[in-house]
Coordinates of C-alpha atoms and ligand atoms in Angstrom, one line a residue:
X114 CA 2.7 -55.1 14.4
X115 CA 5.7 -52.9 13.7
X116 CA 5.7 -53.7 10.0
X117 CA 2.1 -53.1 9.8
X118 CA 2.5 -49.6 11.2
X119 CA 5.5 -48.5 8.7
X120 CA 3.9 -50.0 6.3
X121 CA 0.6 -47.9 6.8
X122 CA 3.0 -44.7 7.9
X123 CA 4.2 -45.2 4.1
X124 CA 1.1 -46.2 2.5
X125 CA -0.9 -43.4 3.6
X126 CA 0.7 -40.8 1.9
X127 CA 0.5 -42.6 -1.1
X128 CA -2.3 -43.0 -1.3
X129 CA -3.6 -39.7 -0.9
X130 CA -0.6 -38.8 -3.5
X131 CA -2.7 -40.6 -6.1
X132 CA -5.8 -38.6 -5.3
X133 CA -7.1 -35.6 -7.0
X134 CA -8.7 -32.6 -6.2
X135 CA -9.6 -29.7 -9.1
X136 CA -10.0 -26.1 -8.3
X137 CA -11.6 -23.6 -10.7
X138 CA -11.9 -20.1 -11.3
X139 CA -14.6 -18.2 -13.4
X140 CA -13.0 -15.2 -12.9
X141 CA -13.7 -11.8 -15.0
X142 CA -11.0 -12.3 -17.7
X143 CA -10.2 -15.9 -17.9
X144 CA -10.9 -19.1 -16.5
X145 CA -8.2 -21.2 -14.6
X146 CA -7.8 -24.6 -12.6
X147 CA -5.2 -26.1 -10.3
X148 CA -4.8 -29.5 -9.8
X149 CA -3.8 -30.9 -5.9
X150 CA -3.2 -34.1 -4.6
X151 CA -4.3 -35.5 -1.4
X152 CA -0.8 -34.6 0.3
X153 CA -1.7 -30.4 -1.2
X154 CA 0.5 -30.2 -4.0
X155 CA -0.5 -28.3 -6.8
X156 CA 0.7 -31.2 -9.5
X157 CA -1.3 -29.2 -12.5
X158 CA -2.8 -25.5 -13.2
X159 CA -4.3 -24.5 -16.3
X160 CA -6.0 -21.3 -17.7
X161 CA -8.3 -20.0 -20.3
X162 CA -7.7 -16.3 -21.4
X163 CA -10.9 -15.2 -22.8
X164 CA -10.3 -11.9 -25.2
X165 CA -7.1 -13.7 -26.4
X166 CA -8.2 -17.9 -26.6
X167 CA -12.4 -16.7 -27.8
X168 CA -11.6 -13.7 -29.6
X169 CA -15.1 -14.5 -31.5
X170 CA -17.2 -12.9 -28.1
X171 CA -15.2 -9.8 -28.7
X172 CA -14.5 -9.0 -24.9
X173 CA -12.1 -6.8 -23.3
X174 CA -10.7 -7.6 -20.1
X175 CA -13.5 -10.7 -20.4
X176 CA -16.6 -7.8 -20.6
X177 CA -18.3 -6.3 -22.9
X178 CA -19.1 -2.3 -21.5
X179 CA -22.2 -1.2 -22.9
X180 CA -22.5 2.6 -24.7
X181 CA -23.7 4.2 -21.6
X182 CA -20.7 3.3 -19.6
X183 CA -22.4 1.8 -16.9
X184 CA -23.7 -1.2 -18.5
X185 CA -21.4 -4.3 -18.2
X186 CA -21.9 -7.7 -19.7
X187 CA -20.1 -10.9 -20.6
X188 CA -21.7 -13.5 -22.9
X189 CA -22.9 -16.6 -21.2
X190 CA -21.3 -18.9 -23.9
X191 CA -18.0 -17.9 -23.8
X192 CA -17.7 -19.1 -20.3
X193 CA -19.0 -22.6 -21.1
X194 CA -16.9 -22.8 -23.9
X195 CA -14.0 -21.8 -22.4
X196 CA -14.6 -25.1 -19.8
X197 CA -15.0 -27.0 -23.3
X198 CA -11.2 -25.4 -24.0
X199 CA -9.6 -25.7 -20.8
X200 CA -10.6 -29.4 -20.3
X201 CA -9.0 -30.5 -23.5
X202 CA -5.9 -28.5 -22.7
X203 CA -6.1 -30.9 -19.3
X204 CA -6.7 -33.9 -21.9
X205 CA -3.6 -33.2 -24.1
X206 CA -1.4 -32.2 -20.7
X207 CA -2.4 -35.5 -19.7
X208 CA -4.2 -35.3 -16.5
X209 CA -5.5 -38.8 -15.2
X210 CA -9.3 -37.5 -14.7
X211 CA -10.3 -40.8 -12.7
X212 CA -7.9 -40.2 -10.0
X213 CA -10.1 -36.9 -9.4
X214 CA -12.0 -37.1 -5.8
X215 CA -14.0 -34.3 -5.8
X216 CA -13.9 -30.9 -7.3
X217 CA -15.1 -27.2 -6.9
X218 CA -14.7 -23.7 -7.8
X219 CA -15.7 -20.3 -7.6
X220 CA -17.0 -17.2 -9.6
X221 CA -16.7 -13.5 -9.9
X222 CA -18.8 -12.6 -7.1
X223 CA -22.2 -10.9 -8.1
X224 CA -22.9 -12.3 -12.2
X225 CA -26.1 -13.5 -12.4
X226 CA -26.8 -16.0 -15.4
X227 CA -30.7 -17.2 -17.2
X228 CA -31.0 -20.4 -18.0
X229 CA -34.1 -21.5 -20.8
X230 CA -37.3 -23.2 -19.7
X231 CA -36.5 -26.4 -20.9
X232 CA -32.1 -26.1 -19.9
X233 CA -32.7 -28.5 -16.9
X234 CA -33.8 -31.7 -19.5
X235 CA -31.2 -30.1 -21.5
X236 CA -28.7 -30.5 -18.7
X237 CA -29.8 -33.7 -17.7
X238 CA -28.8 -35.2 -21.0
X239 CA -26.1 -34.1 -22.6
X240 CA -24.4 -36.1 -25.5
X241 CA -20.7 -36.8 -24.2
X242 CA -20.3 -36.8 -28.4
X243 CA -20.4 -33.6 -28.4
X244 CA -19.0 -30.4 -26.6
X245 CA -20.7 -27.8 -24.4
X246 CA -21.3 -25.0 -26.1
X247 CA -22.7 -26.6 -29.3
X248 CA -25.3 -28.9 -26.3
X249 CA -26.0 -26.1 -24.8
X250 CA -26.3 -23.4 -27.2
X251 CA -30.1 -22.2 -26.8
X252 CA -30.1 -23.1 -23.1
X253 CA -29.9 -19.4 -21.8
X254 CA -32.6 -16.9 -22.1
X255 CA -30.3 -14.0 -21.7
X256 CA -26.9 -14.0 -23.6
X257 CA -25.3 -11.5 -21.9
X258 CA -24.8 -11.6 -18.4
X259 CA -24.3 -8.8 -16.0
X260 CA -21.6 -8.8 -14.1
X261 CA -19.7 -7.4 -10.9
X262 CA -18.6 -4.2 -12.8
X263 CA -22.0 -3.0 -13.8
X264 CA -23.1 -0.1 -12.2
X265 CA -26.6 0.6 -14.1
X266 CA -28.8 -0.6 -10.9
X267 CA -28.9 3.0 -8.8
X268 CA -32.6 3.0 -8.9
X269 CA -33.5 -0.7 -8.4
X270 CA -31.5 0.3 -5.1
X271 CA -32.7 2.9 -4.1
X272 CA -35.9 1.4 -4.7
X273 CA -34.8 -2.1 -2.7
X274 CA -33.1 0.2 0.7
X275 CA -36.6 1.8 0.4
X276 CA -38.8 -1.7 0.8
X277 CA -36.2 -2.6 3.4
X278 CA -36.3 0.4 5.6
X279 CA -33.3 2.2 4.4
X280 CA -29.8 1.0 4.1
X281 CA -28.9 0.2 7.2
X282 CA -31.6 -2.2 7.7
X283 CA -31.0 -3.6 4.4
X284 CA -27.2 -3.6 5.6
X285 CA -28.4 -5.7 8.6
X286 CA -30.8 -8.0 6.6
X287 CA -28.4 -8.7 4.2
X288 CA -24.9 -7.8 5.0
X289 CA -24.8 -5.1 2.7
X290 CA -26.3 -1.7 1.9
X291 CA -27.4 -1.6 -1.9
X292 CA -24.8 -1.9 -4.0
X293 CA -25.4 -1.4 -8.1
X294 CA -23.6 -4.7 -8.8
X295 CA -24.7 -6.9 -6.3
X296 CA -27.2 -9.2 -8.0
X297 CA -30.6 -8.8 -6.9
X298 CA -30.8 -5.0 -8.3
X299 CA -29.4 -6.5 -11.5
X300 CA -32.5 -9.0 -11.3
X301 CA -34.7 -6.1 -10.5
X302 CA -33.2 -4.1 -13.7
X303 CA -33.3 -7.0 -15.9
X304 CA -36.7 -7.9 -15.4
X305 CA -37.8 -4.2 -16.4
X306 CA -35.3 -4.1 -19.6
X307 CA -35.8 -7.2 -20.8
X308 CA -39.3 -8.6 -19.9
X309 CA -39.3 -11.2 -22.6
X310 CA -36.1 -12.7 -21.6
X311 CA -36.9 -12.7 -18.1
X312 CA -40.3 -14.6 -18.9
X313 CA -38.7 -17.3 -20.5
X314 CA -36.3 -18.2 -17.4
X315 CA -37.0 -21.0 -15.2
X316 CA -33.8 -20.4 -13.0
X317 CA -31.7 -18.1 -12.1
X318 CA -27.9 -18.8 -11.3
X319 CA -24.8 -17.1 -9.8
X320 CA -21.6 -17.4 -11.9
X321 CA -20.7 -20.5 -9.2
X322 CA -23.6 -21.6 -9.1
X323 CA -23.9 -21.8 -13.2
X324 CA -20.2 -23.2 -13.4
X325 CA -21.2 -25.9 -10.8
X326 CA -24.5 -26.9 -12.6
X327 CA -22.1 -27.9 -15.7
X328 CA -20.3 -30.1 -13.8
X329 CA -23.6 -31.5 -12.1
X330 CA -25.7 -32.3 -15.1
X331 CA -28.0 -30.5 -12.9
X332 CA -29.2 -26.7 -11.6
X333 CA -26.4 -26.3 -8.4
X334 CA -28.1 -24.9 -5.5
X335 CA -26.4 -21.3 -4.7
X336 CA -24.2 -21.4 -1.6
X337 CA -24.5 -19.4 1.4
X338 CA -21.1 -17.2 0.8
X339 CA -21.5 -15.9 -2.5
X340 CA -25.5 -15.8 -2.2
X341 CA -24.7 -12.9 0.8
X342 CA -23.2 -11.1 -2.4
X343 CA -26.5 -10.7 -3.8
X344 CA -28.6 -8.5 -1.4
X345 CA -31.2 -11.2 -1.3
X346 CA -29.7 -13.9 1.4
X347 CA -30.6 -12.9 5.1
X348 CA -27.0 -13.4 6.7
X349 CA -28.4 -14.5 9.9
X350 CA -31.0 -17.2 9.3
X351 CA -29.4 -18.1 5.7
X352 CA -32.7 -17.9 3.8
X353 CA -33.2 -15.7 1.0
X354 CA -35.4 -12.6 2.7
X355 CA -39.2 -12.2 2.0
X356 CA -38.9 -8.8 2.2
X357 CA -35.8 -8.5 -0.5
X358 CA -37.7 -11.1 -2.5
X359 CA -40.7 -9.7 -2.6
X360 CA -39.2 -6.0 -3.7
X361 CA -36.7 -7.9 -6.4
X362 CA -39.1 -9.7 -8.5
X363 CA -42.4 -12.2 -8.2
X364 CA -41.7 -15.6 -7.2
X365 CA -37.7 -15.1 -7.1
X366 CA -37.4 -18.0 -4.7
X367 CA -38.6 -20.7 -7.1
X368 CA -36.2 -18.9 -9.8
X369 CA -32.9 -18.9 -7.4
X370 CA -34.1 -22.1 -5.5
X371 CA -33.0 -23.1 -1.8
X372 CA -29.6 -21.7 -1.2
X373 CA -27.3 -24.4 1.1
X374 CA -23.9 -24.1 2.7
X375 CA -20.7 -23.4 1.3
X376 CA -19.4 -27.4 2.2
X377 CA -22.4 -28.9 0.9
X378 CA -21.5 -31.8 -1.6
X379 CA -23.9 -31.1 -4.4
X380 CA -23.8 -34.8 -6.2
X381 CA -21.7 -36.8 -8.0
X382 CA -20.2 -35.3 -11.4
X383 CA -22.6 -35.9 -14.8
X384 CA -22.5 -39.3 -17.0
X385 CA -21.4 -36.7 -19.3
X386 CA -17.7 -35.7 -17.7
X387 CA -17.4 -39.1 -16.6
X388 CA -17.9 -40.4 -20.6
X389 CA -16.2 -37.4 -22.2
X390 CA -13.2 -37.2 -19.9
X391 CA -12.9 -40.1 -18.0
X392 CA -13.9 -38.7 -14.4
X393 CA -14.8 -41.2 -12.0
X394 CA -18.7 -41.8 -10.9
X395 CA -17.8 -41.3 -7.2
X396 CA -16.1 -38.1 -8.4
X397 CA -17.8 -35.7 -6.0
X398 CA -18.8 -31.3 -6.7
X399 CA -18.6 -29.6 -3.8
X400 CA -20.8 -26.1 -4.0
X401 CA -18.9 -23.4 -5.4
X402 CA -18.8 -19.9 -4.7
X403 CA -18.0 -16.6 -5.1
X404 CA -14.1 -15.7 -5.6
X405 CA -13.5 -13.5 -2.7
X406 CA -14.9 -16.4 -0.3
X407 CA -12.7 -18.8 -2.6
X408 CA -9.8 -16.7 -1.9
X409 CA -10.3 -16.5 1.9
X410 CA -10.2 -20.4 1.9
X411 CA -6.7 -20.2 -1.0
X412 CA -5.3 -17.9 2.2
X413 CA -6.8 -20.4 4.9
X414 CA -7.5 -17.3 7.1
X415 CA -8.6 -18.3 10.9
X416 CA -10.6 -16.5 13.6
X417 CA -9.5 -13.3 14.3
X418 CA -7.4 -13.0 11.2
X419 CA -7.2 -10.0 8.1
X420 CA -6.1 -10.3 5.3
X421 CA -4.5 -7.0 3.5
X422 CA -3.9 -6.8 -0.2
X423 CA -2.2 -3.9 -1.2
X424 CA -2.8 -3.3 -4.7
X425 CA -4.1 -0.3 -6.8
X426 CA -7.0 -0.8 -4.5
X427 CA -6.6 -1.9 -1.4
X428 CA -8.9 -5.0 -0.2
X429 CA -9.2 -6.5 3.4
X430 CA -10.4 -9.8 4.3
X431 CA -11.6 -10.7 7.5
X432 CA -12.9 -13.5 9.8
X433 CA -15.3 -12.2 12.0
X434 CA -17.4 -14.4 14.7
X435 CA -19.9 -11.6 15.1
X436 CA -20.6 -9.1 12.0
X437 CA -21.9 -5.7 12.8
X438 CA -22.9 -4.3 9.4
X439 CA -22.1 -1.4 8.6
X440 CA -23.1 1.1 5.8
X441 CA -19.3 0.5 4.2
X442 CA -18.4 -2.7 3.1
X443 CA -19.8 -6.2 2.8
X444 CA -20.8 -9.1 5.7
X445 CA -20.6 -12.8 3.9
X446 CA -21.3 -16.1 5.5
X447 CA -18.3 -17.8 5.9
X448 CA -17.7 -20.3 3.0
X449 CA -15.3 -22.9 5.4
X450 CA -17.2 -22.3 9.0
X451 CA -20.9 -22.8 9.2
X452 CA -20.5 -20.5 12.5
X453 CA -18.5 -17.6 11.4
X454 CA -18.7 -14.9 8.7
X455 CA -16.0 -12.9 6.7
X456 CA -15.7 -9.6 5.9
X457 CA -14.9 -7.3 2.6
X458 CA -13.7 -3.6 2.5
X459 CA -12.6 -1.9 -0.9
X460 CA -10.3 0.8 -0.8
X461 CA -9.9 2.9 -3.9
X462 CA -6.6 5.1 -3.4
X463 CA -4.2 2.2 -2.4
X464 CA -0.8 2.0 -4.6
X465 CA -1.1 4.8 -6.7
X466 CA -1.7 7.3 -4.2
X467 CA 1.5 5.5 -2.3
X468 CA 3.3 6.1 -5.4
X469 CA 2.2 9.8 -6.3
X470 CA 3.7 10.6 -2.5
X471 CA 6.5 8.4 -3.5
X472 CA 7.2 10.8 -6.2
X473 CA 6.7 14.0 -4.3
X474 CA 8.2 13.6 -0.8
X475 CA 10.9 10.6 -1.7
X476 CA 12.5 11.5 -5.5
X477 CA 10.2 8.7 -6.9
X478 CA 12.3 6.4 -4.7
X479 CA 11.1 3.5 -2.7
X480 CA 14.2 3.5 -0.8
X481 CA 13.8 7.0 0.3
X482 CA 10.0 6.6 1.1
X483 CA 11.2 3.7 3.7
X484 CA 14.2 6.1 5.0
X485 CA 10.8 8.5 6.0
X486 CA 9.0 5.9 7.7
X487 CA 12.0 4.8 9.7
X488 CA 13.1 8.3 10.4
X489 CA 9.7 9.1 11.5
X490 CA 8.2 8.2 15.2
X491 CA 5.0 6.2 15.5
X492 CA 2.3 8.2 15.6
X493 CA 3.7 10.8 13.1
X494 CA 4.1 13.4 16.4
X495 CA 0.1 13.7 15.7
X496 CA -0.2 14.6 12.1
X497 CA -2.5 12.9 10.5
X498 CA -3.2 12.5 6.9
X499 CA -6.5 11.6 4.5
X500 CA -5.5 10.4 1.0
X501 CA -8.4 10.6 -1.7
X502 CA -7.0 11.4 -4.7
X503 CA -10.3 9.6 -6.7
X504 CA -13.5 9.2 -4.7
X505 CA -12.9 6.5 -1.8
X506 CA -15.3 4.0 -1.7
X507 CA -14.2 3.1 2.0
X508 CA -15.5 6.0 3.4
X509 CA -17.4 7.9 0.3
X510 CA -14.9 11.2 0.5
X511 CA -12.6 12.9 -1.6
X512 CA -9.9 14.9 -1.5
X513 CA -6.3 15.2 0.5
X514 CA -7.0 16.5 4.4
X515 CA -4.3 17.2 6.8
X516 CA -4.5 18.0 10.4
X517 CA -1.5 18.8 13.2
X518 CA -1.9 17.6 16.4
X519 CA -4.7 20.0 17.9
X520 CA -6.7 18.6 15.0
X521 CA -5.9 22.4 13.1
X522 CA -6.0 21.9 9.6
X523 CA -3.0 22.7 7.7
X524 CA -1.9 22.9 3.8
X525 CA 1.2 20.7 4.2
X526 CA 3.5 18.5 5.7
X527 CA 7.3 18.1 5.4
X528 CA 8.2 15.0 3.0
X529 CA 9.1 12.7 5.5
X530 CA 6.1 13.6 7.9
X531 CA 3.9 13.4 5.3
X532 CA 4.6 9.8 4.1
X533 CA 3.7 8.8 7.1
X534 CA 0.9 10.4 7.8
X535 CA -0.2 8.7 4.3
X536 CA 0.7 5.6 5.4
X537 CA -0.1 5.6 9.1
X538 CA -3.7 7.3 7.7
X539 CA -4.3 4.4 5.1
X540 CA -3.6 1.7 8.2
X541 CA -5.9 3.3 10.1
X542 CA -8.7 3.7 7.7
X543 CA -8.0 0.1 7.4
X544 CA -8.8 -0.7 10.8
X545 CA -11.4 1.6 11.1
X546 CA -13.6 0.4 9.1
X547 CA -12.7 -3.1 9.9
X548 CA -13.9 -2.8 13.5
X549 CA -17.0 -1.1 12.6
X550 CA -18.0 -4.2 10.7
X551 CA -17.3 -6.8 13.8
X552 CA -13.9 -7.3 13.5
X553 CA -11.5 -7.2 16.7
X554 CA -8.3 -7.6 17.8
X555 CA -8.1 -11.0 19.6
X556 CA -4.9 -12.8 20.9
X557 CA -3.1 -14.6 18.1
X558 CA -4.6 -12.4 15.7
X559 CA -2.6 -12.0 12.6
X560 CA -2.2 -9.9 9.5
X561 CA -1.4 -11.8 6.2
X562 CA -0.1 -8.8 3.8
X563 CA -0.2 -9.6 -0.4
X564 CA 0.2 -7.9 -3.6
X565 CA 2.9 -5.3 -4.9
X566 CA 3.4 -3.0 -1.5
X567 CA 3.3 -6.3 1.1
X568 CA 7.2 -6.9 -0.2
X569 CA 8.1 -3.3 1.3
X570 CA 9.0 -4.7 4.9
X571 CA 8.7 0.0 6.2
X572 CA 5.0 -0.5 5.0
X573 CA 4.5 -3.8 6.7
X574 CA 6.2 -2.6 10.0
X575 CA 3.7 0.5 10.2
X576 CA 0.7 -1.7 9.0
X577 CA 2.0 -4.5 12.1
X578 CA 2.3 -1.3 14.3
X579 CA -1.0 -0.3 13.4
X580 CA -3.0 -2.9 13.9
X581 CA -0.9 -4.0 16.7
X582 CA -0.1 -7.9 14.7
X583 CA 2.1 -9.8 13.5
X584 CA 2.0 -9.4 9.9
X585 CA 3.2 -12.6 7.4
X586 CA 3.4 -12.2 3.8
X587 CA 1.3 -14.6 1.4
X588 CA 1.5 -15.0 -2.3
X589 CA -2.5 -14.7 -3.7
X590 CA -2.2 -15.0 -7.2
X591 CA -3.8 -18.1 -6.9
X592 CA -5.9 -17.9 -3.9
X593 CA -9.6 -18.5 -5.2
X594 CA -8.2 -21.8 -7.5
X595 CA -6.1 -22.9 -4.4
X596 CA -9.6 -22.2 -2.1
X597 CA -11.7 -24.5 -4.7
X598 CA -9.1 -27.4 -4.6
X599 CA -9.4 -27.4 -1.0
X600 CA -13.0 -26.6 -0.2
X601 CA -13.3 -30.1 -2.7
X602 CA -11.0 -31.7 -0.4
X603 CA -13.0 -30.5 3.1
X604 CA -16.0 -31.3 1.3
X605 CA -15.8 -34.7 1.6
X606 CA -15.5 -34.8 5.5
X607 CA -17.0 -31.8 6.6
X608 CA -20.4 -33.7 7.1
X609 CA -18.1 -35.6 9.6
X610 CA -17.3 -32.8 11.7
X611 CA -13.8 -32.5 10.2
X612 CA -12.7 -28.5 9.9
X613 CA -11.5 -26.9 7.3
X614 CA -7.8 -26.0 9.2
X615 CA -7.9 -29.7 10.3
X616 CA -7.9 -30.6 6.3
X617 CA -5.1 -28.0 5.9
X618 CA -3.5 -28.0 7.8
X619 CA -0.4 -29.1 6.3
X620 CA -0.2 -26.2 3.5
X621 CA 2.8 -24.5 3.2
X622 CA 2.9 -21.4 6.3
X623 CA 2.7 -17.5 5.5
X624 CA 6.2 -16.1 6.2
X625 CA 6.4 -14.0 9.4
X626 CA 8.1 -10.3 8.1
X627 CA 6.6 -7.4 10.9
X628 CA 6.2 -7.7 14.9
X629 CA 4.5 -4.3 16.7
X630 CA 6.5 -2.3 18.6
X631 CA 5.7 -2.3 21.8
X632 CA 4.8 1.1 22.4
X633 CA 2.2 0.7 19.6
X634 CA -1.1 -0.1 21.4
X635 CA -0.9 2.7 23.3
X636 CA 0.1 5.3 20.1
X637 CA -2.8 3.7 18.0
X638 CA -5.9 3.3 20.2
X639 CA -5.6 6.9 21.1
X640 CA -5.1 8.2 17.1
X641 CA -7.4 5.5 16.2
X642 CA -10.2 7.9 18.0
X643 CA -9.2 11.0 16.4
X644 CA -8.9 9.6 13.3
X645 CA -12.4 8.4 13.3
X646 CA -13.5 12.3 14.4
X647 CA -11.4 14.0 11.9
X648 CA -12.8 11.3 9.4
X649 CA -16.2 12.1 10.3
X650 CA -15.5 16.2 9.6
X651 CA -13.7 14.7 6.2
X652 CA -17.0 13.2 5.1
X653 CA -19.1 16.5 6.1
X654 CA -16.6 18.9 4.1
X655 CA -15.8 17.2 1.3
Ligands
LIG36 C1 -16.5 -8.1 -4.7 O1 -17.6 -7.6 -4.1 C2 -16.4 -7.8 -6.1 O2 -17.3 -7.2 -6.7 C3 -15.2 -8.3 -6.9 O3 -14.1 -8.6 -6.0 C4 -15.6 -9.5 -7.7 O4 -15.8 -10.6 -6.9 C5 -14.4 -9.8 -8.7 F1 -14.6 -10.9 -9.3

């Protein structure tokens, strides 16, 4: 009996050394993949550059941006031939396709691709002989695809937060007010700019969903976590909206087809991949979806959690139970609980505004901008700062605004105050506008910090401080791959009732590098009220 136990103790792990699981990424400038094994290890990753490995699409940064700045495209075939490149490079390295379980992937959030009339039979048949892009080469109806960086929609939503009842209630439908590059106003656009094109489609895709259809042999359905990226997907009942429809374009449900969740396991992979490369039949493809969710899953954020990435914007992702939308920011359904939803705020002056007050009140010195925030008592002695050196998105103002603690407002600060009224102000903008969409402040609620400022441990002390957490730092830089490889993993059991932590739990843990001072709930829930007043005067002056 004893044997038998070590012997499965040992055995077990084996086995789920020699199974695979593939992650990929259709992000904006390249394409990438991770390879795990059943134990988590990332055993392979692999990328695609596009302007550099396809320099015959002629992209920039993976786009093409159109004369009237606005306008921004990427060619449809470039991405498929790109998964032609990247699968050879995974050929040559060597990788043992028929040890691969199930696989997934995600997409910039928001691209919209056309396929033919005619690209299903196309699909459905493809010659293992040959590669994709030659199969599939008159299989789209529109060669250029818009993507998350076009901002040519204003009046398709204007003319959408109309139909719906005005932004708010589109906010509430959907999760989101109208946004230019969210894809249903790019649907509405395209259908007026390029009639012909849009006649000829029988189905509309998302960048997952496209990438997923490849793998499928088949048209993927859209999942529910990037479809709430689309201002199309009613967040609540998780059916595209009549009224959103209706105002988009005539019979947009048969063109996007029945969205599903984010764990749904689509099918097995095409006769194709498993000729051409060697995947197994019972090789599974697990719904993909849009990066962000991707990367919420890469970061294996819980209830309760935010995650903070501090970069030349600043991002925040969050795991809310119950969304309150608001007419900042974005609500998605969650890609890993059927339950929950996550949230998305933008912020445009992140780094570079930490760095221009770097330069002025610290000598251009990180050091001496830390030496100010520890001189400095919480709550800044109630100066307060707002930092919007290019329009915010996160709230729409502009402009630098500084107030003492009667709420006067004065020209300046000293140095050391005023670094931490920038960061103390940024922290709480943060939080802010977090809790206006749902998110609160529950016990064991944690703060995982990334990108270039998360490695100054002053920053991460106020942002713990501020948001009364414990804040752990995590590397991202390969969330949304990391998120695919495991969403295939979960995907396999989550019909079982097996959750998403459950499957990994054994992933390495985020490093622990801020507690909150005590005093700090009772600094902050006080500021946090006048901050949201002054903000409110901010938005009328400026
Ligand atoms: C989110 O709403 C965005 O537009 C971007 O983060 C894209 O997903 C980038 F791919």
């Amino acid at each position: 009996m004893l044997t038998l136990l070590l012997l499965l103790l040992l055995l077990v792990p084996m086995m789920a050394a020699a199974s695979l699981y593939l992650g990929f990424d259709f992000s904006t400038q390249q394409l990438k993949v991770v390879a795990m094994d059943g134990n988590l290890n990332v055993v392979h990753q692999n990328s695609v550059q596009f302007d550099q490995e396809l320099p015959e699409f002629r992209t920039q940064g993976g786009v093409h941006i159109h004369a009237d700045g606005l306008t921004v495209t990427s060619p449809v075939l470039m991405w498929v031939k790109a998964l032609d490149l990247l699968l050879d490079k995974l050929k040559r390295a060597g990788l043992d396709f028929s040890r691969v379980r199930a696989l997934s992937g995600s997409g910039q959030q928001h691209g919209s691709v056309y396929w033919r009339r005619g690209a299903s039979e196309t699909l459905k048949q493809l010659d293992p002989d040959q590669n994709l892009h030659q199969l599939l080469q008159g299989s789209f109806s529109v060669s250029d695809c818009p993507v998350w960086m076009d901002s040519s929609s204003t009046q398709q939503c204007l003319d959408l937060q109309a139909a719906a009842g005005g932004p708010l209630r589109l906010a509430e439908i959907t999760g989101s007010r109208a946004y230019e590059r969210f894809t249903g106003n790019q649907i509405a656009k395209l259908r007026l700019t390029q009639a012909e094109q849009f006649q000829e489609t029988e189905r509309i895709s998302l960048v997952s969903s496209f990438a997923a259809s490849l793998f499928l042999g088949g048209y993927a359905a859209i999942d529910y976590s990037d479809g709430s990226g689309m201002n199309l997907l009613d967040i609540r009942t998780r059916n595209w909206s009549e009224v959103c429809l209706e105002a988009t374009a005539p019979h947009l449900g048969r063109l996007l087809g029945a969205p599903l969740p984010s764990t749904s396991v689509l099918g097995p992979v095409s006769s194709y991949f498993v000729q051409r490369c060697g995947f197994s039949e019972s090789c599974r493809v697990v719904a993909f979806t849009g990066d962000n969710p991707a990367s919420l899953a890469g970061m294996r954020l819980q209830r309760g959690d935010t995650a903070v990435s501090l970069g030349t914007s600043d991002t925040l992702f969050l795991w809310i139970r119950r969304p309150r939308p608001a007419p900042e920011g974005h609500i998605f359904c969650n890609p890993v609980d059927r339950r929950a939803y996550m949230a998305l705020l933008c912020f445009k002056n992140g780094s570079l505004t930490r760095e221009r007050i770097r330069n002025e009140c610290a000598g251009g010195s990180w050091e001496g901008f830390s030496a100010a925030l520890r001189d400095t008592p919480l709550g800044n002695n109630g100066n307060i700062g707002f930092y919007f050196d290019t329009m915010e998105i996160t709230p729409p103002a502009v402009g630098v605004h500084l107030f003492d603690s009667d709420d006067n407002k004065v020209s300046s600060l000293s140095p050391q105050v005023e670094v931490r009224a920038l960061v103390e102000g940024q922290f709480m903008s943060r939080r802010l506008h977090a809790e206006r969409l749902g998110y609160s402040i529950i016990p064991g609620t944690r703060v995982l910090a990334t990108g270039g400022a998360s490695s100054n441990k002053e920053i991460l002390q106020v942002l713990s401080d501020v948001f009364n957490a414990p804040v752990y730092t995590i590397d991202l830089s390969n969330s949304a791959c990391l998120g695919s490889a495991y969403r295939a993993l979960h995907g396999l059991v989550a019909e079982s009732g097996v959750s998403f932590l459950d499957v990994v739990k054994n992933a390495p843990e985020p490093q622990l590098v801020a507690t909150p001072d005590p005093s700090a709930p009772e600094v902050y829930d006080q500021m946090l009220k006048r901050y949201a007043r002054l903000e409110e005067r901010v938005l009328q002056e400026s």
